[in-house]
Amino acid sequence: MTSPSGDDNAAHPDWIDTGKPHPARMYDYFLGGKDNYEVDQRAAEQFMKAAPEVREGVLANRRFMHRAVRHVVAEGGVRQILDVGTGLPTEPNVHQIARSLAPGTRVAYVDNDPVVGAHSRALADDPGTAVVLADLRDPRAILDHPEVREVIDFDQPVALLLVAVVHFVTEAEDPAGIVATLRDALPAGSYLVLSHATGDVHEDRRADAAAVYDNASASLSLRSHAAVLDLFGDFAMVEPGLVRVTDWRADEAPRPDAPPIGIYGGVARKGA
């Protein structure tokens, strides 16, 4: 397991890189959290200059995740969730949403930032929850991790959450192959919940926004609708398909003056 910068020390729980902005800590800052450093705050403020709607975007992405989790648990009957790239915990978190509907739901949280791991362990300290320090770029290590295996039974349907994380994987790192490895490990009846930033919505600003992450621990790869849709492979898309996160089964009408959000989101199910 390695850090986005390629440093093997990222797998060590005591290793925290405060020299570079980290996407999870920047996301926390966007959400108004306090689990971030000055380097994350400076980068986040720079990103907000390039994309002023980012705070509304991350909130919309969070609400999409809430609705998607409710769907896979309440309508899909899934009772175990693998959340990769979980980010710093913000209540209600995945296990809280799922267990409000099905109390026995098991959840494995995976992230590569030790700060995330420390805070997640404090929030989710119970036998049905695992918190694992691992990197999306090594999907096999995630699937084979003993703490993941202790919570997740890959012979039964699983909801795999890749929420706002794959866009931190570059083309050279083979995002399609990474997601396919995770998809292929899931049995029939499983779900993939995925959201991904795009430049389709604000094409004039995509270069400036992405450039902010050039000095972070992971760069930002904005992808088209077609490229994001390909990540679902042969899974069957749940209606309304791959849409902007604000449009996925929204439970309230958008504000008339709400800015368009450049994040796609979708849910898909693996058939027999």
CSV table of C-alpha atoms in Angstrom, one decimal:
chain,number,residue,atom,x,y,z
A,1,MET,CA,0.0,0.0,0.0
A,2,THR,CA,1.4,3.4,-0.9
A,3,SER,CA,0.4,7.0,-0.5
A,4,PRO,CA,-0.7,8.9,-3.6
A,5,SER,CA,2.8,10.3,-3.8
A,6,GLY,CA,4.2,6.8,-3.8
A,7,ASP,CA,5.5,6.8,-0.2
A,8,ASP,CA,5.2,3.4,1.4
A,9,ASN,CA,5.0,5.1,4.8
A,10,ALA,CA,1.4,6.1,4.1
A,11,ALA,CA,0.3,2.6,5.3
A,12,HIS,CA,1.7,3.4,8.7
A,13,PRO,CA,-1.0,4.9,11.1
A,14,ASP,CA,1.5,7.3,12.6
A,15,TRP,CA,2.6,8.8,9.3
A,16,ILE,CA,0.8,12.1,8.4
A,17,ASP,CA,2.0,14.2,5.6
A,18,THR,CA,1.3,17.8,6.4
A,19,GLY,CA,3.6,19.2,3.8
A,20,LYS,CA,1.1,18.7,1.0
A,21,PRO,CA,-2.7,19.3,0.8
A,22,HIS,CA,-4.6,16.0,1.1
A,23,PRO,CA,-7.9,15.7,-0.8
A,24,ALA,CA,-9.8,14.2,2.2
A,25,ARG,CA,-8.7,17.1,4.5
A,26,MET,CA,-9.5,19.7,1.7
A,27,TYR,CA,-13.0,18.1,1.4
A,28,ASP,CA,-13.4,18.4,5.2
A,29,TYR,CA,-12.5,22.1,4.9
A,30,PHE,CA,-15.1,22.5,2.1
A,31,LEU,CA,-17.7,21.0,4.4
A,32,GLY,CA,-16.8,23.4,7.2
A,33,GLY,CA,-14.9,20.8,9.3
A,34,LYS,CA,-11.8,21.4,11.5
A,35,ASP,CA,-9.8,18.3,10.8
A,36,ASN,CA,-7.4,19.9,8.3
A,37,TYR,CA,-4.1,21.8,8.3
A,38,GLU,CA,-3.1,25.2,7.0
A,39,VAL,CA,-1.7,23.7,3.8
A,40,ASP,CA,-5.1,22.1,3.1
A,41,GLN,CA,-6.9,25.4,3.9
A,42,ARG,CA,-4.7,27.4,1.5
A,43,ALA,CA,-5.3,24.9,-1.3
A,44,ALA,CA,-9.0,24.7,-0.6
A,45,GLU,CA,-9.3,28.5,-0.7
A,46,GLN,CA,-7.4,28.5,-4.0
A,47,PHE,CA,-9.7,25.9,-5.4
A,48,MET,CA,-12.8,27.9,-4.4
A,49,LYS,CA,-11.5,30.9,-6.4
A,50,ALA,CA,-11.4,28.6,-9.5
A,51,ALA,CA,-14.7,26.9,-8.6
A,52,PRO,CA,-16.8,29.1,-6.3
A,53,GLU,CA,-19.6,26.5,-6.3
A,54,VAL,CA,-17.4,23.8,-4.7
A,55,ARG,CA,-18.9,24.0,-1.2
A,56,GLU,CA,-22.4,23.5,-2.6
A,57,GLY,CA,-20.9,20.7,-4.8
A,58,VAL,CA,-19.5,18.7,-1.9
A,59,LEU,CA,-22.7,19.1,0.1
A,60,ALA,CA,-24.7,17.9,-3.0
A,61,ASN,CA,-22.3,15.0,-3.3
A,62,ARG,CA,-22.8,14.2,0.4
A,63,ARG,CA,-26.6,14.2,0.0
A,64,PHE,CA,-26.3,12.0,-3.1
A,65,MET,CA,-24.3,9.5,-1.0
A,66,HIS,CA,-27.1,9.6,1.7
A,67,ARG,CA,-29.8,8.9,-0.8
A,68,ALA,CA,-27.8,6.1,-2.6
A,69,VAL,CA,-27.0,4.3,0.7
A,70,ARG,CA,-30.7,4.5,1.7
A,71,HIS,CA,-31.5,3.0,-1.7
A,72,VAL,CA,-29.1,0.0,-1.6
A,73,VAL,CA,-30.1,-0.8,2.0
A,74,ALA,CA,-33.9,-0.2,1.9
A,75,GLU,CA,-34.7,-1.2,-1.7
A,76,GLY,CA,-31.7,-3.3,-2.6
A,77,GLY,CA,-31.6,-5.3,0.7
A,78,VAL,CA,-27.8,-5.0,1.1
A,79,ARG,CA,-26.5,-5.5,4.6
A,80,GLN,CA,-22.8,-4.9,4.1
A,81,ILE,CA,-21.0,-1.9,2.6
A,82,LEU,CA,-17.4,-1.3,1.5
A,83,ASP,CA,-16.7,2.4,1.5
A,84,VAL,CA,-13.4,3.1,-0.3
A,85,GLY,CA,-12.1,6.7,0.0
A,86,THR,CA,-14.4,7.4,2.9
A,87,GLY,CA,-12.8,10.7,3.8
A,88,LEU,CA,-13.1,12.3,7.2
A,89,PRO,CA,-16.3,11.3,9.0
A,90,THR,CA,-19.2,13.7,8.9
A,91,GLU,CA,-22.4,12.7,10.6
A,92,PRO,CA,-24.5,11.1,9.6
A,93,ASN,CA,-21.9,8.7,8.2
A,94,VAL,CA,-22.5,5.6,6.1
A,95,HIS,CA,-23.0,3.2,9.0
A,96,GLN,CA,-25.4,5.6,10.7
A,97,ILE,CA,-27.5,6.0,7.6
A,98,ALA,CA,-27.5,2.3,6.9
A,99,ARG,CA,-28.3,1.2,10.4
A,100,SER,CA,-31.1,3.6,10.8
A,101,LEU,CA,-32.8,1.3,8.2
A,102,ALA,CA,-31.2,-2.0,8.9
A,103,PRO,CA,-29.5,-2.2,12.3
A,104,GLY,CA,-27.3,-5.1,11.5
A,105,THR,CA,-25.6,-3.6,8.5
A,106,ARG,CA,-21.8,-4.1,8.5
A,107,VAL,CA,-19.5,-1.4,7.1
A,108,ALA,CA,-15.8,-1.4,6.2
A,109,TYR,CA,-14.3,2.1,5.8
A,110,VAL,CA,-11.1,2.4,3.7
A,111,ASP,CA,-8.9,5.5,3.2
A,112,ASN,CA,-5.2,6.2,2.8
A,113,ASP,CA,-5.0,9.2,5.1
A,114,PRO,CA,-4.0,8.3,8.8
A,115,VAL,CA,-6.0,11.3,10.0
A,116,VAL,CA,-9.1,9.8,8.4
A,117,GLY,CA,-8.4,6.5,10.0
A,118,ALA,CA,-7.9,7.9,13.5
A,119,HIS,CA,-11.2,9.9,13.4
A,120,SER,CA,-13.1,7.1,11.8
A,121,ARG,CA,-12.1,4.7,14.5
A,122,ALA,CA,-13.3,7.1,17.1
A,123,LEU,CA,-16.7,7.4,15.4
A,124,ALA,CA,-17.2,3.8,14.4
A,125,ASP,CA,-15.9,1.6,17.3
A,126,ASP,CA,-18.1,-1.5,17.2
A,127,PRO,CA,-17.8,-5.1,16.0
A,128,GLY,CA,-19.8,-4.5,12.8
A,129,THR,CA,-17.5,-1.8,11.5
A,130,ALA,CA,-13.9,-1.9,10.3
A,131,VAL,CA,-11.6,1.0,9.5
A,132,VAL,CA,-8.7,0.2,7.2
A,133,LEU,CA,-5.7,2.3,6.1
A,134,ALA,CA,-5.2,1.3,2.5
A,135,ASP,CA,-5.1,2.9,-1.0
A,136,LEU,CA,-7.5,2.6,-3.8
A,137,ARG,CA,-4.6,2.2,-6.2
A,138,ASP,CA,-4.0,-1.2,-4.7
A,139,PRO,CA,-7.5,-2.8,-4.9
A,140,ARG,CA,-6.3,-6.3,-4.3
A,141,ALA,CA,-4.8,-5.3,-1.0
A,142,ILE,CA,-8.2,-3.8,0.0
A,143,LEU,CA,-10.1,-6.9,-1.0
A,144,ASP,CA,-7.6,-9.2,0.8
A,145,HIS,CA,-7.2,-7.1,3.9
A,146,PRO,CA,-8.1,-9.3,7.0
A,147,GLU,CA,-10.1,-6.5,8.7
A,148,VAL,CA,-12.1,-6.0,5.5
A,149,ARG,CA,-12.7,-9.8,5.3
A,150,GLU,CA,-13.7,-9.9,8.9
A,151,VAL,CA,-16.6,-7.5,8.2
A,152,ILE,CA,-17.4,-8.2,4.5
A,153,ASP,CA,-18.5,-11.6,3.2
A,154,PHE,CA,-17.9,-11.5,-0.5
A,155,ASP,CA,-20.2,-14.4,-1.0
A,156,GLN,CA,-23.1,-12.1,-0.2
A,157,PRO,CA,-24.2,-8.9,-1.9
A,158,VAL,CA,-22.1,-5.9,-1.1
A,159,ALA,CA,-22.6,-2.2,-1.8
A,160,LEU,CA,-19.3,-0.7,-3.0
A,161,LEU,CA,-19.0,3.0,-2.4
A,162,LEU,CA,-16.5,5.0,-4.6
A,163,VAL,CA,-17.8,8.5,-3.7
A,164,ALA,CA,-15.7,11.4,-5.0
A,165,VAL,CA,-12.5,9.3,-5.0
A,166,VAL,CA,-11.8,7.9,-8.5
A,167,HIS,CA,-11.1,11.3,-9.9
A,168,PHE,CA,-8.0,11.3,-7.8
A,169,VAL,CA,-6.6,8.4,-9.8
A,170,THR,CA,-4.8,9.4,-13.0
A,171,GLU,CA,-5.1,7.7,-16.3
A,172,ALA,CA,-1.6,6.3,-15.9
A,173,GLU,CA,-2.7,4.6,-12.7
A,174,ASP,CA,-5.5,2.8,-14.7
A,175,PRO,CA,-8.8,3.8,-13.0
A,176,ALA,CA,-10.8,1.5,-15.2
A,177,GLY,CA,-8.7,-1.5,-14.2
A,178,ILE,CA,-8.8,-0.6,-10.5
A,179,VAL,CA,-12.6,-0.3,-10.5
A,180,ALA,CA,-13.0,-3.4,-12.5
A,181,THR,CA,-10.9,-5.4,-10.0
A,182,LEU,CA,-13.2,-4.2,-7.2
A,183,ARG,CA,-16.4,-4.8,-9.3
A,184,ASP,CA,-15.3,-8.3,-10.3
A,185,ALA,CA,-14.9,-9.3,-6.6
A,186,LEU,CA,-18.6,-8.6,-5.9
A,187,PRO,CA,-21.2,-11.3,-6.1
A,188,ALA,CA,-24.5,-11.0,-8.0
A,189,GLY,CA,-26.9,-8.6,-6.4
A,190,SER,CA,-24.2,-6.2,-5.3
A,191,TYR,CA,-24.2,-2.5,-6.0
A,192,LEU,CA,-21.7,0.1,-7.1
A,193,VAL,CA,-22.3,3.7,-5.9
A,194,LEU,CA,-20.0,6.1,-7.6
A,195,SER,CA,-19.6,9.9,-8.0
A,196,HIS,CA,-17.0,11.7,-10.0
A,197,ALA,CA,-16.0,15.2,-10.8
A,198,THR,CA,-16.3,16.4,-14.4
A,199,GLY,CA,-15.3,19.3,-16.5
A,200,ASP,CA,-18.4,18.9,-18.7
A,201,VAL,CA,-20.3,21.5,-16.7
A,202,HIS,CA,-17.7,24.2,-16.3
A,203,GLU,CA,-15.4,23.6,-19.3
A,204,ASP,CA,-13.9,27.1,-19.2
A,205,ARG,CA,-12.7,26.6,-15.6
A,206,ARG,CA,-11.6,22.9,-15.6
A,207,ALA,CA,-7.9,23.6,-16.1
A,208,ASP,CA,-7.6,26.1,-13.3
A,209,ALA,CA,-9.6,24.0,-10.9
A,210,ALA,CA,-7.6,20.8,-11.6
A,211,ALA,CA,-4.3,22.7,-11.4
A,212,VAL,CA,-4.9,23.3,-7.7
A,213,TYR,CA,-4.4,19.6,-7.0
A,214,ASP,CA,-1.1,19.4,-8.9
A,215,ASN,CA,0.8,20.1,-5.7
A,216,ALA,CA,-1.5,18.0,-3.5
A,217,SER,CA,-0.9,14.4,-2.5
A,218,ALA,CA,-3.2,13.3,-5.3
A,219,SER,CA,-4.0,15.1,-8.6
A,220,LEU,CA,-7.5,15.7,-9.9
A,221,SER,CA,-8.6,14.1,-13.1
A,222,LEU,CA,-11.9,15.5,-14.4
A,223,ARG,CA,-13.6,13.0,-16.7
A,224,SER,CA,-16.5,13.1,-19.2
A,225,HIS,CA,-19.9,11.5,-18.8
A,226,ALA,CA,-18.9,8.7,-21.1
A,227,ALA,CA,-15.7,8.0,-19.3
A,228,VAL,CA,-17.4,7.9,-15.9
A,229,LEU,CA,-20.2,5.7,-17.2
A,230,ASP,CA,-17.6,3.2,-18.4
A,231,LEU,CA,-16.5,2.7,-14.8
A,232,PHE,CA,-19.7,0.9,-14.1
A,233,GLY,CA,-18.8,-1.8,-16.6
A,234,ASP,CA,-21.7,-4.2,-17.3
A,235,PHE,CA,-23.6,-3.4,-14.1
A,236,ALA,CA,-27.2,-2.3,-14.7
A,237,MET,CA,-27.7,1.3,-14.0
A,238,VAL,CA,-30.5,2.2,-11.5
A,239,GLU,CA,-32.8,4.9,-12.7
A,240,PRO,CA,-32.2,7.8,-13.5
A,241,GLY,CA,-28.8,6.5,-14.6
A,242,LEU,CA,-25.6,8.6,-14.4
A,243,VAL,CA,-26.6,12.2,-13.8
A,244,ARG,CA,-25.4,15.2,-11.9
A,245,VAL,CA,-25.5,14.4,-8.2
A,246,THR,CA,-28.2,17.0,-7.7
A,247,ASP,CA,-30.5,15.1,-10.1
A,248,TRP,CA,-30.1,11.6,-8.7
A,249,ARG,CA,-33.5,10.9,-7.0
A,250,ALA,CA,-33.5,14.4,-5.4
A,251,ASP,CA,-35.8,14.7,-2.5
A,252,GLU,CA,-36.2,18.4,-2.8
A,253,ALA,CA,-36.4,20.9,-5.7
A,254,PRO,CA,-33.1,22.8,-6.4
A,255,ARG,CA,-33.0,26.5,-5.6
A,256,PRO,CA,-33.7,28.6,-8.7
A,257,ASP,CA,-30.4,30.4,-8.3
A,258,ALA,CA,-28.4,27.2,-7.5
A,259,PRO,CA,-25.2,26.9,-9.5
A,260,PRO,CA,-24.7,23.8,-11.7
A,261,ILE,CA,-22.7,21.2,-10.0
A,262,GLY,CA,-19.9,19.4,-11.9
A,263,ILE,CA,-20.2,16.0,-10.3
A,264,TYR,CA,-21.8,13.0,-11.8
A,265,GLY,CA,-23.3,10.3,-9.6
A,266,GLY,CA,-24.9,6.9,-10.2
A,267,VAL,CA,-25.9,3.6,-8.7
A,268,ALA,CA,-25.7,0.3,-10.6
A,269,ARG,CA,-26.4,-3.3,-9.7
A,270,LYS,CA,-24.6,-6.5,-10.7
A,271,GLY,CA,-26.8,-9.1,-12.3
A,272,ALA,CA,-26.8,-12.8,-12.0
